[in-house]
Tab-separated table of C-alpha atoms and ligand atoms in Angstrom:
chain	number	residue	atom	x	y	z
A	21	MET	CA	0.089	-0.046	-0.049
A	22	THR	CA	1.511	3.544	-1.136
A	23	VAL	CA	0.897	6.100	1.477
A	24	THR	CA	1.339	9.625	0.629
A	25	LEU	CA	1.672	11.991	4.017
A	26	LEU	CA	0.817	15.585	3.562
A	27	LEU	CA	2.072	17.773	6.370
A	28	GLY	CA	0.942	21.207	7.467
A	29	GLN	CA	-1.782	22.878	9.872
A	30	THR	CA	-5.011	21.112	10.077
A	31	LEU	CA	-8.480	21.568	11.493
A	32	CYS	CA	-10.633	18.788	12.526
A	33	PHE	CA	-14.286	19.240	13.747
A	34	SER	CA	-15.718	16.740	16.145
A	35	GLY	CA	-19.388	18.202	15.817
A	36	ASP	CA	-21.604	20.898	14.093
A	37	PRO	CA	-20.295	24.309	15.379
A	38	PHE	CA	-23.713	25.791	15.348
A	39	VAL	CA	-25.290	23.185	17.432
A	40	ASP	CA	-22.129	21.987	19.702
A	41	GLY	CA	-20.013	25.281	19.969
A	42	LEU	CA	-16.789	26.181	18.777
A	43	ASP	CA	-14.847	23.565	20.775
A	44	VAL	CA	-15.681	21.267	18.083
A	45	ALA	CA	-12.955	22.602	16.462
A	46	LYS	CA	-9.357	21.210	16.865
A	47	HIS	CA	-6.357	22.893	15.182
A	48	ASP	CA	-2.741	21.084	15.022
A	49	PRO	CA	-0.143	23.555	14.126
A	50	HIS	CA	2.230	20.643	13.106
A	51	GLY	CA	-0.313	18.238	11.938
A	52	GLY	CA	-0.583	15.812	8.820
A	53	VAL	CA	-2.964	13.440	6.813
A	54	ALA	CA	-2.150	10.144	5.442
A	55	MET	CA	-3.729	9.054	2.236
A	56	SER	CA	-3.417	5.747	0.338
A	57	GLU	CA	-5.685	4.468	-2.861
A	58	GLY	CA	-7.881	7.910	-2.735
A	59	LYS	CA	-8.927	7.586	1.011
A	60	ILE	CA	-7.461	9.377	4.211
A	61	VAL	CA	-5.732	6.710	6.018
A	62	ALA	CA	-4.908	8.613	9.204
A	63	VAL	CA	-5.144	12.214	10.605
A	64	GLY	CA	-2.611	13.270	13.346
A	65	SER	CA	0.461	14.848	14.524
A	66	ALA	CA	3.169	15.082	12.181
A	67	ASP	CA	5.466	13.365	14.356
A	68	ALA	CA	3.219	10.661	14.951
A	69	LEU	CA	2.279	10.115	11.160
A	70	ARG	CA	6.036	10.053	10.286
A	71	ALA	CA	6.520	7.173	12.495
A	72	ALA	CA	3.389	5.272	12.016
A	73	TYR	CA	4.384	5.475	8.030
A	74	PRO	CA	7.989	5.707	7.693
A	75	THR	CA	8.248	4.904	4.144
A	76	ALA	CA	5.162	7.278	3.211
A	77	ASP	CA	5.879	9.934	0.210
A	78	LEU	CA	6.141	12.943	1.977
A	79	VAL	CA	4.666	16.237	0.969
A	80	ASP	CA	5.320	18.811	3.237
A	81	HIS	CA	2.831	21.980	3.039
A	82	GLY	CA	4.836	23.781	5.741
A	83	ASP	CA	2.642	26.323	7.600
A	84	ALA	CA	-0.271	25.768	4.983
A	85	LEU	CA	-3.641	24.719	6.327
A	86	ILE	CA	-5.090	21.286	4.928
A	87	LEU	CA	-8.970	21.125	5.063
A	88	PRO	CA	-11.265	19.138	3.311
A	89	GLY	CA	-12.095	20.184	0.057
A	90	PHE	CA	-14.604	23.001	-0.661
A	91	ILE	CA	-18.341	22.175	-1.171
A	92	ASP	CA	-20.306	24.181	-3.480
A	93	ALA	CA	-23.834	22.718	-2.795
A	94	HIS	CA	-25.472	24.927	-5.427
A	95	VAL	CA	-24.249	26.042	-8.918
A	96	HIS	CA	-25.322	26.387	-12.686
A	97	TYR	CA	-21.955	25.392	-14.612
A	98	PRO	CA	-24.119	26.271	-17.895
A	99	GLN	CA	-23.769	30.036	-16.482
A	100	THR	CA	-20.022	30.254	-16.392
A	101	ALA	CA	-19.596	32.510	-19.162
A	102	ILE	CA	-22.303	34.852	-17.912
A	103	ILE	CA	-20.986	35.577	-14.571
A	104	ALA	CA	-20.916	38.732	-13.386
A	105	SER	CA	-23.580	40.302	-16.167
A	106	TRP	CA	-24.667	43.629	-14.981
A	107	GLY	CA	-27.787	45.160	-13.863
A	108	LYS	CA	-30.818	43.235	-13.330
A	109	ARG	CA	-32.904	41.310	-10.768
A	110	LEU	CA	-33.946	37.720	-11.135
A	111	ILE	CA	-36.509	37.404	-13.437
A	112	ASP	CA	-34.847	40.082	-15.938
A	113	TRP	CA	-31.426	38.637	-15.439
A	114	LEU	CA	-32.861	34.907	-16.208
A	115	ASN	CA	-34.456	36.447	-19.204
A	116	SER	CA	-31.808	38.608	-20.553
A	117	TYR	CA	-28.548	36.493	-19.725
A	118	THR	CA	-29.408	33.205	-18.441
A	119	PHE	CA	-31.876	31.635	-20.840
A	120	PRO	CA	-30.164	33.186	-23.884
A	121	GLU	CA	-26.469	31.304	-22.598
A	122	GLU	CA	-28.575	28.085	-21.818
A	123	THR	CA	-29.915	27.809	-24.962
A	124	ARG	CA	-26.298	26.961	-26.361
A	125	PHE	CA	-26.256	24.032	-24.676
A	126	ALA	CA	-28.147	21.759	-27.106
A	127	ASP	CA	-24.819	21.976	-28.821
A	128	ALA	CA	-22.746	18.940	-27.161
A	129	SER	CA	-19.259	20.558	-27.946
A	130	TYR	CA	-20.349	23.884	-26.356
A	131	ALA	CA	-21.484	22.114	-23.110
A	132	ALA	CA	-18.199	19.868	-23.132
A	133	GLU	CA	-16.048	23.461	-23.524
A	134	ILE	CA	-18.025	24.871	-20.763
A	135	ALA	CA	-17.865	21.865	-18.393
A	136	ALA	CA	-13.907	21.860	-19.032
A	137	ARG	CA	-13.490	25.142	-18.105
A	138	TYR	CA	-15.794	25.433	-15.020
A	139	PHE	CA	-14.046	22.587	-13.608
A	140	ASP	CA	-10.621	24.017	-14.232
A	141	LEU	CA	-12.091	27.437	-12.363
A	142	THR	CA	-13.515	25.497	-9.203
A	143	LEU	CA	-10.493	23.311	-8.767
A	144	SER	CA	-8.504	26.329	-9.115
A	145	ALA	CA	-10.532	27.879	-6.171
A	146	GLY	CA	-9.833	24.737	-4.008
A	147	THR	CA	-13.717	23.362	-4.676
A	148	THR	CA	-13.600	19.388	-4.792
A	149	THR	CA	-17.457	18.783	-4.980
A	150	VAL	CA	-20.365	20.623	-6.540
A	151	ALA	CA	-23.974	20.121	-6.891
A	152	SER	CA	-25.008	21.697	-10.346
A	153	TYR	CA	-28.072	22.516	-12.317
A	154	CYS	CA	-27.405	21.534	-15.945
A	155	THR	CA	-29.973	23.021	-18.847
A	156	ILE	CA	-32.925	21.021	-20.175
A	157	HIS	CA	-30.443	19.324	-22.899
A	158	PRO	CA	-29.462	15.871	-21.927
A	159	GLU	CA	-26.300	16.778	-23.872
A	160	SER	CA	-25.474	19.243	-20.876
A	161	VAL	CA	-25.835	16.381	-18.333
A	162	ASP	CA	-23.521	14.229	-20.443
A	163	ALA	CA	-20.746	17.085	-20.870
A	164	PHE	CA	-20.909	17.722	-16.827
A	165	PHE	CA	-20.841	13.962	-15.745
A	166	GLY	CA	-18.222	12.844	-18.785
A	167	GLU	CA	-16.063	16.047	-17.177
A	168	ALA	CA	-16.371	15.141	-13.736
A	169	ASP	CA	-15.869	11.390	-14.172
A	170	ARG	CA	-12.347	12.356	-16.523
A	171	ARG	CA	-11.221	14.126	-13.469
A	172	GLY	CA	-12.367	11.566	-10.791
A	173	ILE	CA	-14.373	14.341	-9.252
A	174	ARG	CA	-17.108	13.394	-6.652
A	175	ALA	CA	-20.397	15.515	-8.304
A	176	LEU	CA	-23.690	15.812	-8.267
A	177	ALA	CA	-26.348	17.464	-11.232
A	178	GLY	CA	-29.340	17.067	-12.862
A	179	LYS	CA	-31.275	18.317	-16.475
A	180	THR	CA	-32.980	21.130	-15.141
A	181	CYS	CA	-36.970	21.091	-16.202
A	182	MET	CA	-38.813	23.630	-17.652
A	183	ASP	CA	-42.102	23.358	-19.429
A	184	ARG	CA	-43.297	27.099	-19.364
A	185	ASN	CA	-42.015	30.701	-18.890
A	186	ALA	CA	-39.064	30.013	-21.035
A	187	PRO	CA	-38.192	30.869	-24.391
A	188	ASP	CA	-38.359	28.297	-27.245
A	189	GLY	CA	-35.695	25.756	-27.371
A	190	LEU	CA	-35.598	26.031	-23.634
A	191	ARG	CA	-38.716	23.957	-22.879
A	192	ASP	CA	-39.468	20.243	-21.906
A	193	THR	CA	-42.697	18.663	-21.648
A	194	ALA	CA	-44.224	16.871	-18.528
A	195	GLN	CA	-43.553	13.521	-20.084
A	196	SER	CA	-40.017	14.460	-22.032
A	197	ALA	CA	-38.811	15.954	-18.453
A	198	TYR	CA	-39.798	12.732	-16.977
A	199	ASP	CA	-38.459	10.719	-19.795
A	200	ASP	CA	-35.147	12.484	-19.889
A	201	SER	CA	-34.368	12.642	-16.240
A	202	LYS	CA	-34.849	8.842	-15.740
A	203	ALA	CA	-32.701	8.070	-18.535
A	204	LEU	CA	-30.313	10.359	-17.066
A	205	LEU	CA	-30.524	8.849	-13.900
A	206	GLU	CA	-30.150	5.237	-14.793
A	207	LYS	CA	-26.943	6.274	-17.035
A	208	TRP	CA	-24.965	8.273	-14.422
A	209	HIS	CA	-26.376	8.101	-10.821
A	210	GLY	CA	-23.763	6.049	-8.917
A	211	ARG	CA	-21.386	5.553	-11.285
A	212	SER	CA	-17.984	6.207	-10.432
A	213	ARG	CA	-18.348	9.145	-7.910
A	214	LEU	CA	-21.585	10.606	-9.761
A	215	SER	CA	-25.140	11.280	-8.226
A	216	TYR	CA	-27.850	12.393	-9.925
A	217	ILE	CA	-30.488	14.933	-8.759
A	218	ILE	CA	-33.862	15.382	-10.120
A	219	THR	CA	-34.152	19.066	-11.019
A	220	PRO	CA	-37.420	20.907	-11.632
A	221	ARG	CA	-35.491	24.558	-11.916
A	222	PHE	CA	-38.831	26.418	-9.962
A	223	SER	CA	-42.176	26.436	-9.636
A	224	PRO	CA	-42.706	29.296	-12.301
A	225	THR	CA	-41.254	27.463	-14.699
A	226	SER	CA	-42.642	24.070	-14.471
A	227	THR	CA	-46.695	23.184	-14.677
A	228	PRO	CA	-48.011	21.335	-11.812
A	229	GLU	CA	-48.091	18.326	-14.519
A	230	GLN	CA	-44.369	18.665	-14.901
A	231	LEU	CA	-44.122	18.983	-10.965
A	232	SER	CA	-46.198	15.762	-10.363
A	233	ALA	CA	-44.158	13.949	-13.121
A	234	LEU	CA	-40.856	14.595	-11.434
A	235	GLY	CA	-42.325	14.096	-7.863
A	236	ALA	CA	-43.398	10.652	-9.276
A	237	LEU	CA	-39.724	10.086	-10.631
A	238	TRP	CA	-38.294	10.567	-7.299
A	239	ALA	CA	-40.810	8.381	-5.573
A	240	GLU	CA	-39.320	5.660	-7.753
A	241	HIS	CA	-35.618	6.828	-6.842
A	242	PRO	CA	-35.920	7.769	-3.315
A	243	ASP	CA	-32.198	7.353	-3.241
A	244	CYS	CA	-31.520	10.396	-5.612
A	245	LEU	CA	-31.696	14.016	-4.476
A	246	MET	CA	-34.089	16.551	-5.329
A	247	GLN	CA	-33.055	20.019	-6.003
A	248	THR	CA	-34.910	23.171	-6.748
A	249	HIS	CA	-35.224	27.125	-6.066
A	250	LEU	CA	-37.497	28.750	-3.052
A	251	SER	CA	-38.469	32.215	-2.100
A	252	GLU	CA	-35.143	34.245	-3.330
A	253	GLN	CA	-36.985	37.387	-4.662
A	254	THR	CA	-40.426	38.817	-3.103
A	255	ASP	CA	-41.529	39.423	-7.081
A	256	GLU	CA	-40.869	35.868	-7.677
A	257	ILE	CA	-42.890	34.785	-4.713
A	258	GLU	CA	-45.814	37.041	-6.157
A	259	TRP	CA	-45.742	35.104	-9.146
A	260	VAL	CA	-45.903	31.679	-7.411
A	261	LYS	CA	-49.084	33.072	-5.642
A	262	GLY	CA	-50.399	33.930	-9.248
A	263	LEU	CA	-49.723	30.596	-10.771
A	264	TYR	CA	-50.432	28.415	-7.717
A	265	PRO	CA	-53.614	30.186	-6.267
A	266	ASN	CA	-54.425	27.009	-4.148
A	267	ALA	CA	-50.843	26.732	-2.423
A	268	ARG	CA	-50.827	27.671	0.949
A	269	ASP	CA	-47.172	29.068	0.298
A	270	TYR	CA	-44.248	28.764	-2.184
A	271	LEU	CA	-42.920	25.709	-0.468
A	272	ASP	CA	-46.509	24.219	-0.800
A	273	THR	CA	-46.339	24.242	-4.754
A	274	TYR	CA	-43.488	21.539	-4.056
A	275	GLU	CA	-45.127	19.586	-1.502
A	276	ALA	CA	-48.280	19.250	-3.298
A	277	HIS	CA	-46.631	17.466	-6.073
A	278	GLY	CA	-44.436	15.192	-3.996
A	279	LEU	CA	-41.111	17.523	-4.124
A	280	LEU	CA	-40.610	17.772	-0.320
A	281	GLY	CA	-38.912	15.444	2.068
A	282	LYS	CA	-35.377	14.420	3.226
A	283	GLY	CA	-33.284	14.528	0.343
A	284	ALA	CA	-34.989	17.820	-1.063
A	285	ILE	CA	-32.562	20.685	-1.428
A	286	PHE	CA	-33.768	24.117	-1.566
A	287	GLY	CA	-31.681	27.275	-2.901
A	288	HIS	CA	-31.789	30.534	-1.367
A	289	ALA	CA	-35.032	30.271	1.045
A	290	ILE	CA	-34.676	34.126	1.873
A	291	HIS	CA	-38.356	35.062	2.362
A	292	LEU	CA	-39.738	32.146	4.386
A	293	THR	CA	-42.737	32.108	6.148
A	294	ASP	CA	-43.159	30.403	9.766
A	295	ARG	CA	-45.269	27.787	8.345
A	296	GLU	CA	-42.678	27.080	5.611
A	297	LYS	CA	-39.770	27.285	8.038
A	298	ASP	CA	-41.549	24.771	10.588
A	299	ARG	CA	-42.708	22.376	7.820
A	300	LEU	CA	-38.994	22.221	6.152
A	301	ALA	CA	-37.585	21.077	9.623
A	302	GLU	CA	-40.314	18.464	9.945
A	303	THR	CA	-39.853	16.982	6.951
A	304	GLY	CA	-35.681	17.098	7.102
A	305	ALA	CA	-35.534	19.100	3.955
A	306	SER	CA	-32.027	21.180	3.498
A	307	LEU	CA	-31.570	25.124	2.563
A	308	ILE	CA	-28.354	26.325	0.652
A	309	HIS	CA	-27.154	29.979	1.188
A	310	CYS	CA	-25.691	31.450	-1.781
A	311	PRO	CA	-24.790	34.645	-0.499
A	312	THR	CA	-22.774	36.609	-3.278
A	313	SER	CA	-25.583	36.101	-5.611
A	314	ASN	CA	-28.158	36.925	-2.964
A	315	MET	CA	-26.392	40.541	-2.755
A	316	PHE	CA	-25.152	40.530	-6.754
A	317	ILE	CA	-28.934	40.042	-7.863
A	318	GLY	CA	-30.488	41.999	-5.081
A	319	SER	CA	-32.428	39.222	-3.357
A	320	GLY	CA	-32.026	39.679	0.433
A	321	LEU	CA	-30.477	38.606	3.568
A	322	PHE	CA	-30.729	34.701	4.309
A	323	ASP	CA	-31.115	34.028	8.021
A	324	MET	CA	-28.144	32.187	9.229
A	325	GLY	CA	-29.972	31.727	12.665
A	326	LEU	CA	-31.718	28.736	10.967
A	327	ALA	CA	-28.391	26.725	10.942
A	328	GLY	CA	-28.435	24.520	14.241
A	329	GLY	CA	-32.010	24.728	14.197
A	330	GLY	CA	-32.773	21.375	13.058
A	331	ILE	CA	-32.645	22.390	9.204
A	332	PRO	CA	-29.489	21.163	7.350
A	333	VAL	CA	-27.598	24.397	5.653
A	334	GLY	CA	-25.138	24.558	2.895
A	335	LEU	CA	-23.162	26.889	1.364
A	336	ALA	CA	-23.220	27.763	-2.235
A	337	THR	CA	-21.650	30.280	-4.707
A	338	ASP	CA	-24.871	29.829	-7.084
A	339	THR	CA	-22.611	30.414	-10.163
A	340	GLY	CA	-23.382	32.387	-12.240
A	341	GLY	CA	-26.040	34.505	-10.131
A	342	GLY	CA	-23.375	34.448	-7.604
A	343	SER	CA	-20.583	36.832	-8.685
A	344	SER	CA	-17.663	34.224	-7.750
A	345	PHE	CA	-16.371	30.662	-8.214
A	346	SER	CA	-14.707	30.937	-5.186
A	347	MET	CA	-15.799	29.380	-1.579
A	348	LEU	CA	-13.586	31.498	-0.138
A	349	ARG	CA	-15.384	34.516	-1.225
A	350	THR	CA	-18.343	32.997	-0.437
A	351	MET	CA	-17.755	32.645	3.038
A	352	ALA	CA	-16.734	36.044	3.145
A	353	ALA	CA	-20.092	36.984	1.674
A	354	ALA	CA	-21.965	35.065	4.155
A	355	TYR	CA	-20.102	36.554	6.876
A	356	GLU	CA	-21.117	40.165	5.744
A	357	VAL	CA	-24.644	38.916	5.188
A	358	ALA	CA	-24.624	37.836	8.588
A	359	GLN	CA	-23.213	40.928	9.955
A	360	LEU	CA	-26.012	42.981	8.342
A	361	ARG	CA	-28.556	40.814	10.471
A	362	GLY	CA	-26.410	41.345	13.497
A	363	ARG	CA	-24.487	38.161	13.989
A	364	ALA	CA	-20.852	37.680	13.452
A	365	LEU	CA	-20.136	34.019	12.131
A	366	HIS	CA	-16.941	32.822	13.620
A	367	PRO	CA	-14.250	31.660	11.028
A	368	ALA	CA	-14.975	27.825	12.322
A	369	GLU	CA	-18.470	28.110	11.372
A	370	LEU	CA	-17.728	29.875	7.933
A	371	ILE	CA	-15.319	26.812	7.274
A	372	TRP	CA	-17.418	24.014	8.563
A	373	LEU	CA	-20.780	25.437	6.532
A	374	ALA	CA	-18.079	25.200	3.246
A	375	THR	CA	-17.039	21.660	4.031
A	376	GLU	CA	-19.084	19.366	6.455
A	377	GLY	CA	-22.228	21.716	6.553
A	378	SER	CA	-22.227	21.406	2.544
A	379	ALA	CA	-21.721	17.775	2.861
A	380	ARG	CA	-24.502	17.176	5.381
A	381	SER	CA	-26.924	19.157	3.341
A	382	LEU	CA	-26.244	17.197	0.417
A	383	HIS	CA	-26.203	13.746	2.253
A	384	ILE	CA	-22.458	13.054	1.175
A	385	ASP	CA	-21.140	13.697	4.764
A	386	GLY	CA	-20.373	9.956	5.145
A	387	CYS	CA	-17.725	10.075	2.316
A	388	VAL	CA	-16.528	13.905	1.914
A	389	GLY	CA	-16.110	17.271	3.868
A	390	LYS	CA	-14.271	15.730	6.836
A	391	LEU	CA	-10.267	15.386	7.677
A	392	ALA	CA	-10.858	11.547	9.080
A	393	LYS	CA	-9.966	8.129	8.970
A	394	GLY	CA	-11.997	6.427	5.822
A	395	PHE	CA	-13.341	9.877	4.626
A	396	GLU	CA	-12.301	10.328	0.713
A	397	ALA	CA	-8.908	12.463	0.029
A	398	ASP	CA	-10.610	15.527	-1.343
A	399	LEU	CA	-8.535	18.008	0.184
A	400	VAL	CA	-7.517	21.887	-0.126
A	401	VAL	CA	-4.432	23.113	1.007
A	402	LEU	CA	-4.688	27.289	1.903
A	403	ASN	CA	-1.526	29.450	1.960
A	404	LEU	CA	-2.513	31.986	4.689
A	405	ALA	CA	-0.018	34.441	3.355
A	406	SER	CA	-0.820	34.483	-0.006
A	407	THR	CA	-0.650	38.310	-0.691
A	408	PRO	CA	1.147	41.281	0.780
A	409	GLY	CA	-2.070	42.491	2.173
A	410	ILE	CA	-2.864	38.963	3.892
A	411	ALA	CA	0.664	38.477	5.044
A	412	GLN	CA	0.800	41.440	6.768
A	413	ALA	CA	-2.602	41.065	8.248
A	414	THR	CA	-1.575	37.548	9.473
A	415	GLY	CA	1.847	38.350	10.568
A	416	ARG	CA	0.520	39.213	14.056
A	417	ALA	CA	-2.109	36.648	14.294
A	418	GLU	CA	-2.353	35.148	17.934
A	419	ASP	CA	-4.110	32.170	16.686
A	420	ILE	CA	-5.464	29.927	14.006
A	421	TRP	CA	-8.606	32.079	13.751
A	422	GLN	CA	-6.620	35.444	13.292
A	423	ALA	CA	-4.247	33.700	10.808
A	424	LEU	CA	-7.272	32.249	8.899
A	425	PHE	CA	-9.797	35.021	8.851
A	426	PRO	CA	-7.992	37.375	6.335
A	427	THR	CA	-7.614	34.518	3.565
A	428	ILE	CA	-11.530	34.261	4.203
A	429	MET	CA	-12.106	37.610	3.620
A	430	MET	CA	-9.520	38.496	1.067
A	431	GLY	CA	-8.190	35.325	-0.304
A	432	ASP	CA	-8.410	34.089	-4.029
A	433	ASP	CA	-7.141	31.263	-6.534
A	434	ARG	CA	-3.722	32.621	-5.058
A	435	ALA	CA	-4.397	30.986	-1.394
A	436	ILE	CA	-5.019	27.845	-2.848
A	437	ALA	CA	-1.422	25.765	-2.487
A	438	GLU	CA	-2.911	22.725	-3.691
A	439	THR	CA	-6.282	20.832	-4.416
A	440	TYR	CA	-6.071	17.099	-4.130
A	441	ILE	CA	-8.848	14.874	-5.887
A	442	ALA	CA	-9.021	11.252	-4.258
A	443	GLY	CA	-5.360	12.111	-3.169
A	444	THR	CA	-4.014	13.333	-6.557
A	445	PRO	CA	-2.641	17.044	-6.701
A	446	SER	CA	-5.580	18.402	-9.319
A	447	LYS	CA	-5.057	22.265	-9.119
A	448	PRO	CA	-5.066	23.295	-12.681
A	449	LYS	CA	-1.941	25.256	-14.021
A	450	MET	CA	-4.005	28.144	-15.573
B	9	GUN	N1	-34.048	30.757	-10.219
B	9	GUN	C1	-34.674	30.076	-11.030
B	9	GUN	N2	-33.487	29.882	-11.871
B	9	GUN	C2	-32.415	30.433	-11.223
B	9	GUN	C3	-31.194	30.614	-11.265
B	9	GUN	O1	-30.641	29.857	-12.791
B	9	GUN	N3	-30.344	31.471	-10.749
B	9	GUN	C4	-31.013	31.811	-9.520
B	9	GUN	N4	-30.268	32.710	-8.896
B	9	GUN	N5	-31.943	31.742	-9.441
B	9	GUN	C5	-33.059	31.084	-10.164
B	10	ZN	ZN1	-29.606	28.474	-8.626
C-alpha cells in the first residue's frame, strides 16, 4: 500500500459548531494527513504520522492549512460564461442573460467546452465537489458528468426541467422531463463518484403536471436528491402566488407535487414564512445559502439563525447568479450578510459550512467534507499568506482564527496551494 503523507496545519471538527459550540474545532499547528488509494487513512500530529508511516511519500506544505476540499452545494455550471453580468434582478436576469446562454447547451461540443472550463475554475478555487443544475438538454448533463468522471471528481447534477415561462428551445414537457431525467439518472447515478439529482428549475417554470411527473420519478428513486429554488425574491413569490392560487405558500407548491422530504434541497430560501420554516424542519429538507448571489441579484439577507435549528444548511456560490467561483469569497459574503443581520459568524462556522455543512446538506457527509480516517482524500491546502495584504494582517495573528480569517475575507486562487482529488494533486495550471 503506497501512502502519501501531507504535512501542514490541520483543522478537524468533532461536531457541528452551530449546535455544539466552537470547541468542536481542533487545530493542530504541526499536523498531517496520510492518504492511500484515494482515501484518508490517518489524521494526526506530524511526528506520530511520520513514525507510523516511515516509508510514506512526504509532501510538506509547511505552515499551510490542510482542510477538506470545499463543497459548493448549488451552482449552475452552464452560467459560467455569463457570470458577473450587469444590472438585473432575478426574472430580468434569467430572461436577459441566463436563458439565451442556456439555449447554447443543445450543442454537445459547447457544453463540453464549458464543463471543462468550469472544473478548471472550481479546482483552482479549492472546490472539490459541486451540486450543479444543467440545462434542459441531456447533452448538458452528459458533458458535466463526463468531465467530472474524467477528472475523478465527486459531483452531483441533474437536467433542469422547464415546460413553461421559458423561451423557445428551452422548454421540455412534463413527459419528456420525466423520460429524459429517468434515462439520465439510470445512466449516471452511482457511476464512479457521480450522483443524479432530480431538478425542476422552480415552480414558475414548471406546470403542476411537470412537478407531479418529477415527484413521481423521485418516489421511484428515493435514493436520489431533488433540488430546486425557493423564495429567492419577493417578485418571484408574488408570481408563484398567481401561478398556484391554491397553494398555502411557495413551499406548498412543491409539497403538493411530491417534492418535499428528506433529500429535498432548496436554494436561497430567504423570504420564508413561519409555516414554511416549521415544515422544512419537520420534513428534513436542506437549505442552501448563496450569499454572493443574494447580494449580486439583490435578493435579500438569508437568516443564518436557521443553521443549528434542525434544518441542514449548506453554502454555495450559485454560479453565475453568484459573482464568484470561489468558496473563500462565498464565506466572506456569508460573513457580511450575517453581519447585516446582527451576527458575526466565526471562522470555524464559515469553514464548517463550506465543508461538512454543505456535505450534510447534500447527504454526502459519510464520504467527503471531513478530515478523518476513511473519508475520501478530497482536500484543499490554504496558503495563509498568499498576498502582501493578507501576509501583513496575519503576521500578528495570535491564534489560528486570526491567521485564517484574512484569507477567508481577502483570499483568492493564489491562496490555494493545492487541491487534491482522491489523493491526487489536481489544481490546474491556469
Ligand atoms: N431561480 C430560477 N432559476 C435560477 C437561476 O438560474 N439562478 C438563480 N439565482 N435563481 C434562479
Ligand atoms: Zn440557482
